[in-house]
Coordinates of C-alpha atoms in Angstrom, one line a residue:
X12 CA -0.1 0.0 0.0
X13 CA 1.3 3.4 -0.9
X14 CA 0.6 5.0 2.5
X15 CA 2.3 8.4 1.5
X16 CA 0.3 8.9 -1.7
X17 CA -2.8 7.7 0.1
X18 CA -2.5 10.2 2.7
X19 CA -1.8 13.1 0.3
X20 CA -4.8 12.1 -1.9
X21 CA -7.1 12.1 1.1
X22 CA -5.7 15.6 2.3
X23 CA -6.3 17.0 -1.1
X24 CA -9.9 15.8 -1.4
X25 CA -10.7 17.0 2.1
X26 CA -9.3 20.4 1.3
X27 CA -11.5 21.1 -1.6
X28 CA -14.7 20.6 0.4
X29 CA -16.6 23.1 2.5
X30 CA -18.9 22.0 5.3
X31 CA -21.9 23.3 3.3
X32 CA -20.9 20.9 0.6
X33 CA -21.6 17.8 3.0
X34 CA -24.5 19.4 5.1
X35 CA -22.5 20.6 8.1
X36 CA -22.5 24.1 9.8
X37 CA -19.1 25.8 9.3
X38 CA -18.9 26.9 13.1
X39 CA -16.7 29.7 14.5
X40 CA -13.0 30.3 14.1
X41 CA -12.6 28.0 11.1
X42 CA -9.0 28.3 9.9
X43 CA -8.7 24.9 8.2
X44 CA -9.0 25.0 4.4
X45 CA -11.9 22.7 3.5
X46 CA -13.1 20.1 6.0
X47 CA -11.5 19.2 9.2
X48 CA -10.1 15.7 9.9
X49 CA -12.7 15.2 12.5
X50 CA -15.6 16.1 10.1
X51 CA -14.4 13.6 7.7
X52 CA -14.1 11.0 10.2
X53 CA -17.6 11.8 11.4
X54 CA -19.2 11.5 8.0
X55 CA -17.0 8.3 7.2
X56 CA -18.1 6.7 10.6
X57 CA -14.6 6.1 11.7
X58 CA -12.6 7.4 14.7
X59 CA -10.7 10.6 14.3
X60 CA -7.5 9.0 15.3
X61 CA -7.8 6.4 12.7
X62 CA -8.5 8.9 9.9
X63 CA -5.5 11.1 11.1
X64 CA -3.2 8.2 10.9
X65 CA -4.3 7.5 7.5
X66 CA -3.6 11.0 6.3
X67 CA -0.2 10.9 8.1
X68 CA 0.8 7.7 6.2
X69 CA 0.9 5.5 9.3
X70 CA -2.3 3.8 9.3
X71 CA -3.2 0.2 8.8
X72 CA -4.6 -1.1 5.6
X73 CA -8.2 0.2 5.4
X74 CA -10.9 -2.4 4.6
X75 CA -13.2 -2.0 1.7
X76 CA -15.9 -0.8 3.9
X77 CA -13.6 2.0 5.2
X78 CA -12.6 3.0 1.7
X79 CA -16.2 3.1 0.5
X80 CA -17.2 5.3 3.6
X81 CA -14.4 7.7 2.8
X82 CA -15.4 7.8 -0.7
X83 CA -18.8 8.9 0.2
X84 CA -17.5 11.3 2.9
X85 CA -15.1 13.0 0.5
X86 CA -17.5 13.1 -2.4
X87 CA -15.2 11.2 -4.6
X88 CA -16.0 10.8 -8.2
X89 CA -16.1 7.2 -9.8
X90 CA -12.5 7.7 -11.1
X91 CA -11.3 9.0 -7.8
X92 CA -12.8 6.2 -5.8
X93 CA -11.3 3.6 -8.2
X94 CA -7.9 5.4 -7.7
X95 CA -8.3 5.4 -4.1
X96 CA -8.8 1.4 -4.1
X97 CA -5.8 1.1 -6.2
X98 CA -3.6 3.0 -3.7
X99 CA -4.9 0.8 -0.9
X100 CA -4.8 -2.5 -3.0
X101 CA -1.9 -2.1 -5.5
X102 CA -1.3 -4.5 -8.2
X103 CA 1.9 -5.1 -9.9
X104 CA 2.0 -3.3 -13.3
X105 CA 1.3 -5.7 -16.1
X106 CA 4.1 -7.1 -18.2
X107 CA 4.6 -4.8 -21.4
X108 CA 3.2 -6.5 -24.5
X109 CA 3.3 -5.5 -28.2
X110 CA 0.3 -3.8 -29.8
X111 CA -2.2 -6.6 -30.7
X112 CA -2.2 -7.4 -34.5
X113 CA -6.0 -6.8 -34.6
X114 CA -5.5 -3.4 -33.5
X115 CA -2.7 -2.7 -36.0
X116 CA -5.1 -4.0 -38.6
X117 CA -7.8 -1.5 -37.5
X118 CA -5.3 1.3 -37.5
X119 CA -4.8 0.5 -41.3
X120 CA -8.4 0.6 -42.0
X121 CA -8.7 4.0 -40.5
X122 CA -7.7 5.7 -43.5
X123 CA -9.9 8.7 -43.3
X124 CA -8.9 9.8 -39.7
X125 CA -5.9 10.3 -37.7
X126 CA -5.5 7.6 -35.2
X127 CA -2.8 6.4 -32.9
X128 CA -2.0 4.0 -30.1
X129 CA -0.3 5.1 -26.7
X130 CA 1.1 3.0 -23.9
X131 CA 0.6 3.8 -20.2
X132 CA 3.6 6.0 -20.3
X133 CA 2.1 8.1 -23.3
X134 CA 4.6 6.8 -25.6
X135 CA 3.4 6.6 -29.1
X136 CA 3.8 3.1 -30.2
X137 CA 1.6 2.8 -33.4
X138 CA -0.1 5.4 -35.9
X139 CA -1.6 5.5 -39.1
X140 CA -1.0 7.6 -42.3
X141 CA -3.4 10.3 -41.4
X142 CA -1.7 10.8 -38.1
X143 CA 1.5 11.1 -39.8
X144 CA 0.0 13.7 -42.2
X145 CA -1.4 15.5 -39.3
X146 CA 1.6 15.8 -36.9
X147 CA 4.5 14.6 -39.0
X148 CA 5.9 11.0 -39.4
X149 CA 7.0 9.8 -35.9
X150 CA 9.1 7.1 -37.5
X151 CA 11.6 9.7 -38.3
X152 CA 11.7 11.1 -34.7
X153 CA 13.9 9.9 -31.9
X154 CA 12.0 7.7 -29.3
X155 CA 12.0 10.6 -26.8
X156 CA 10.2 12.9 -29.0
X157 CA 7.4 10.3 -29.4
X158 CA 6.1 10.8 -26.0
X159 CA 3.0 12.9 -26.1
X160 CA 3.0 14.2 -22.5
X161 CA 6.6 15.5 -22.9
X162 CA 5.2 17.2 -26.2
X163 CA 2.4 19.0 -24.2
X164 CA 4.9 20.4 -21.7
X165 CA 7.3 21.4 -24.3
X166 CA 7.7 25.2 -24.4
X167 CA 8.3 24.9 -28.2
X168 CA 4.8 23.5 -28.8
X169 CA 2.9 26.7 -30.0
X170 CA 0.4 24.9 -32.3
X171 CA -1.9 23.2 -29.9
X172 CA -4.4 26.0 -29.1
X173 CA -5.7 24.2 -26.0
X174 CA -2.5 22.8 -24.8
X175 CA -3.0 23.9 -21.0
X176 CA -6.5 22.1 -21.0
X177 CA -4.9 19.0 -22.5
X178 CA -2.0 19.1 -20.2
X179 CA -4.1 19.3 -17.1
X180 CA -6.4 16.4 -18.3
X181 CA -3.5 14.2 -19.3
X182 CA -1.6 14.7 -16.0
X183 CA -4.9 13.7 -14.2
X184 CA -5.1 10.6 -16.4
X185 CA -1.4 9.7 -15.8
X186 CA -2.3 9.6 -12.0
X187 CA -5.5 7.9 -12.3
X188 CA -3.6 4.9 -13.9
X189 CA -2.1 4.3 -10.5
X190 CA 1.0 3.2 -12.1
X191 CA 3.3 5.6 -10.3
X192 CA 6.0 4.8 -8.8
X193 CA 5.7 1.0 -9.5
X194 CA 6.0 1.3 -13.3
X195 CA 9.5 2.1 -14.3
X196 CA 8.6 3.9 -17.4
X197 CA 6.0 6.1 -15.7
X198 CA 8.2 6.8 -12.8
X199 CA 10.9 7.9 -15.2
X200 CA 8.6 10.2 -17.0
X201 CA 7.2 11.7 -13.8
X202 CA 10.5 12.3 -12.2
X203 CA 11.8 13.9 -15.4
X204 CA 9.0 16.2 -15.8
X205 CA 8.9 17.2 -12.1
X206 CA 12.6 18.2 -12.5
X207 CA 12.1 20.2 -15.8
X208 CA 8.6 21.6 -15.9
X209 CA 7.2 23.9 -13.0
X210 CA 3.9 23.5 -14.9
X211 CA 3.9 19.8 -14.8
X212 CA 5.0 20.0 -11.0
X213 CA 2.2 22.2 -10.2
X214 CA -0.4 19.9 -11.9
X215 CA 0.9 16.9 -10.4
X216 CA 0.7 18.3 -6.8
X217 CA -2.8 18.8 -7.3
X218 CA -3.6 15.3 -7.5
X219 CA -6.6 15.4 -9.7
X220 CA -7.8 12.1 -11.0
X221 CA -9.6 11.8 -14.3
X222 CA -9.8 9.1 -16.8
X223 CA -10.7 10.7 -20.1
X224 CA -12.9 8.9 -22.6
X225 CA -13.1 11.8 -25.1
X226 CA -11.3 15.2 -25.5
X227 CA -11.1 17.9 -27.9
X228 CA -7.8 19.0 -29.7
X229 CA -7.4 22.4 -31.3
X230 CA -4.4 22.9 -33.7
X231 CA -3.4 24.5 -36.8
X232 CA -2.0 22.8 -39.7
X233 CA -0.3 24.3 -42.7
X234 CA -2.5 22.3 -45.1
X235 CA -5.5 21.8 -43.2
X236 CA -5.7 25.0 -41.6
X237 CA -7.2 25.6 -38.0
X238 CA -8.7 22.2 -36.6
X239 CA -11.1 21.4 -34.0
X240 CA -10.9 17.6 -33.7
X241 CA -13.0 15.3 -31.3
X242 CA -10.8 12.5 -29.9
X243 CA -12.3 9.1 -28.6
X244 CA -10.0 7.1 -26.3
X245 CA -10.6 3.4 -26.4
X246 CA -9.2 1.0 -23.9
X247 CA -7.7 -2.1 -25.3
X248 CA -8.9 -4.9 -23.1
X249 CA -6.2 -6.8 -21.3
X250 CA -3.4 -4.5 -22.6
X251 CA -2.1 -1.1 -21.1
X252 CA -2.6 0.5 -24.6
X253 CA -5.3 2.7 -25.7
X254 CA -6.6 3.7 -29.2
X255 CA -7.1 7.3 -29.9
X256 CA -9.2 8.2 -33.0
X257 CA -9.6 11.9 -34.1
X258 CA -12.6 12.9 -36.0
X259 CA -14.4 16.3 -37.0
X260 CA -18.0 17.1 -37.0
X261 CA -19.7 16.7 -40.5
X262 CA -19.9 19.9 -42.5
X263 CA -17.4 22.0 -40.5
X264 CA -14.3 23.6 -41.5
X265 CA -12.3 21.0 -39.6
X266 CA -14.0 18.2 -41.8
X267 CA -13.0 20.1 -44.8
X268 CA -9.4 20.4 -43.2
X269 CA -9.3 16.6 -42.9
X270 CA -10.4 16.1 -46.4
X271 CA -7.5 18.3 -47.7
X272 CA -5.2 16.5 -45.4
X273 CA -6.2 13.1 -46.9
X274 CA -5.8 14.7 -50.4
X275 CA -2.3 15.5 -49.4

């Protein structure tokens, strides 16, 4: 059990709640940001001392019943509650596997839209021709440049119009995976970005947890022009990989831009 991260996550979720959010009176002389520890313990039906020890990283392994009660008390989302369970019941990271052959065949069939496969550390491991047309051919890049999270925190990236929005979402997704610090590739990526990017360090410290299923990317391409693309993120069952497919709403300037991209 990652006691340090568990305690930090509980503190961060407690700090974002106000007494009124959970039906409590604020009371006089409130100096604590968010709820008090005693208030969380009351809401969860556990002793204040037990909750304090959990936040301080010295508590015992909490039962499923306690974790569920804490999730309700702290108003956790479904993604946040799943993350809390992973912190308390960590599983070893799965062994890396190649991208399944059927997914590679699907990429080839998606000739009209950009599509790619990312691993758990945000490394770009497979892509189709339309993605290469959109962002350049990753086969010509050094492996380090193929990491999409590094790209989001690269000050030289000036073409992603909603870079900050995507960066926040992807950091929350990286944490939600629960693979830090056990997965060496994820640990190396996080430690590197913590040392190089104050922006990443700030977002990582917020401990936001979100598993994105869709997102919107805004960018400008020299041939396609300004693009607003909807991205569907599809988990590949039994694998760490995810398939990302970019589309544009029919009849929009972005759809016409993708058509020009296909035409070359």
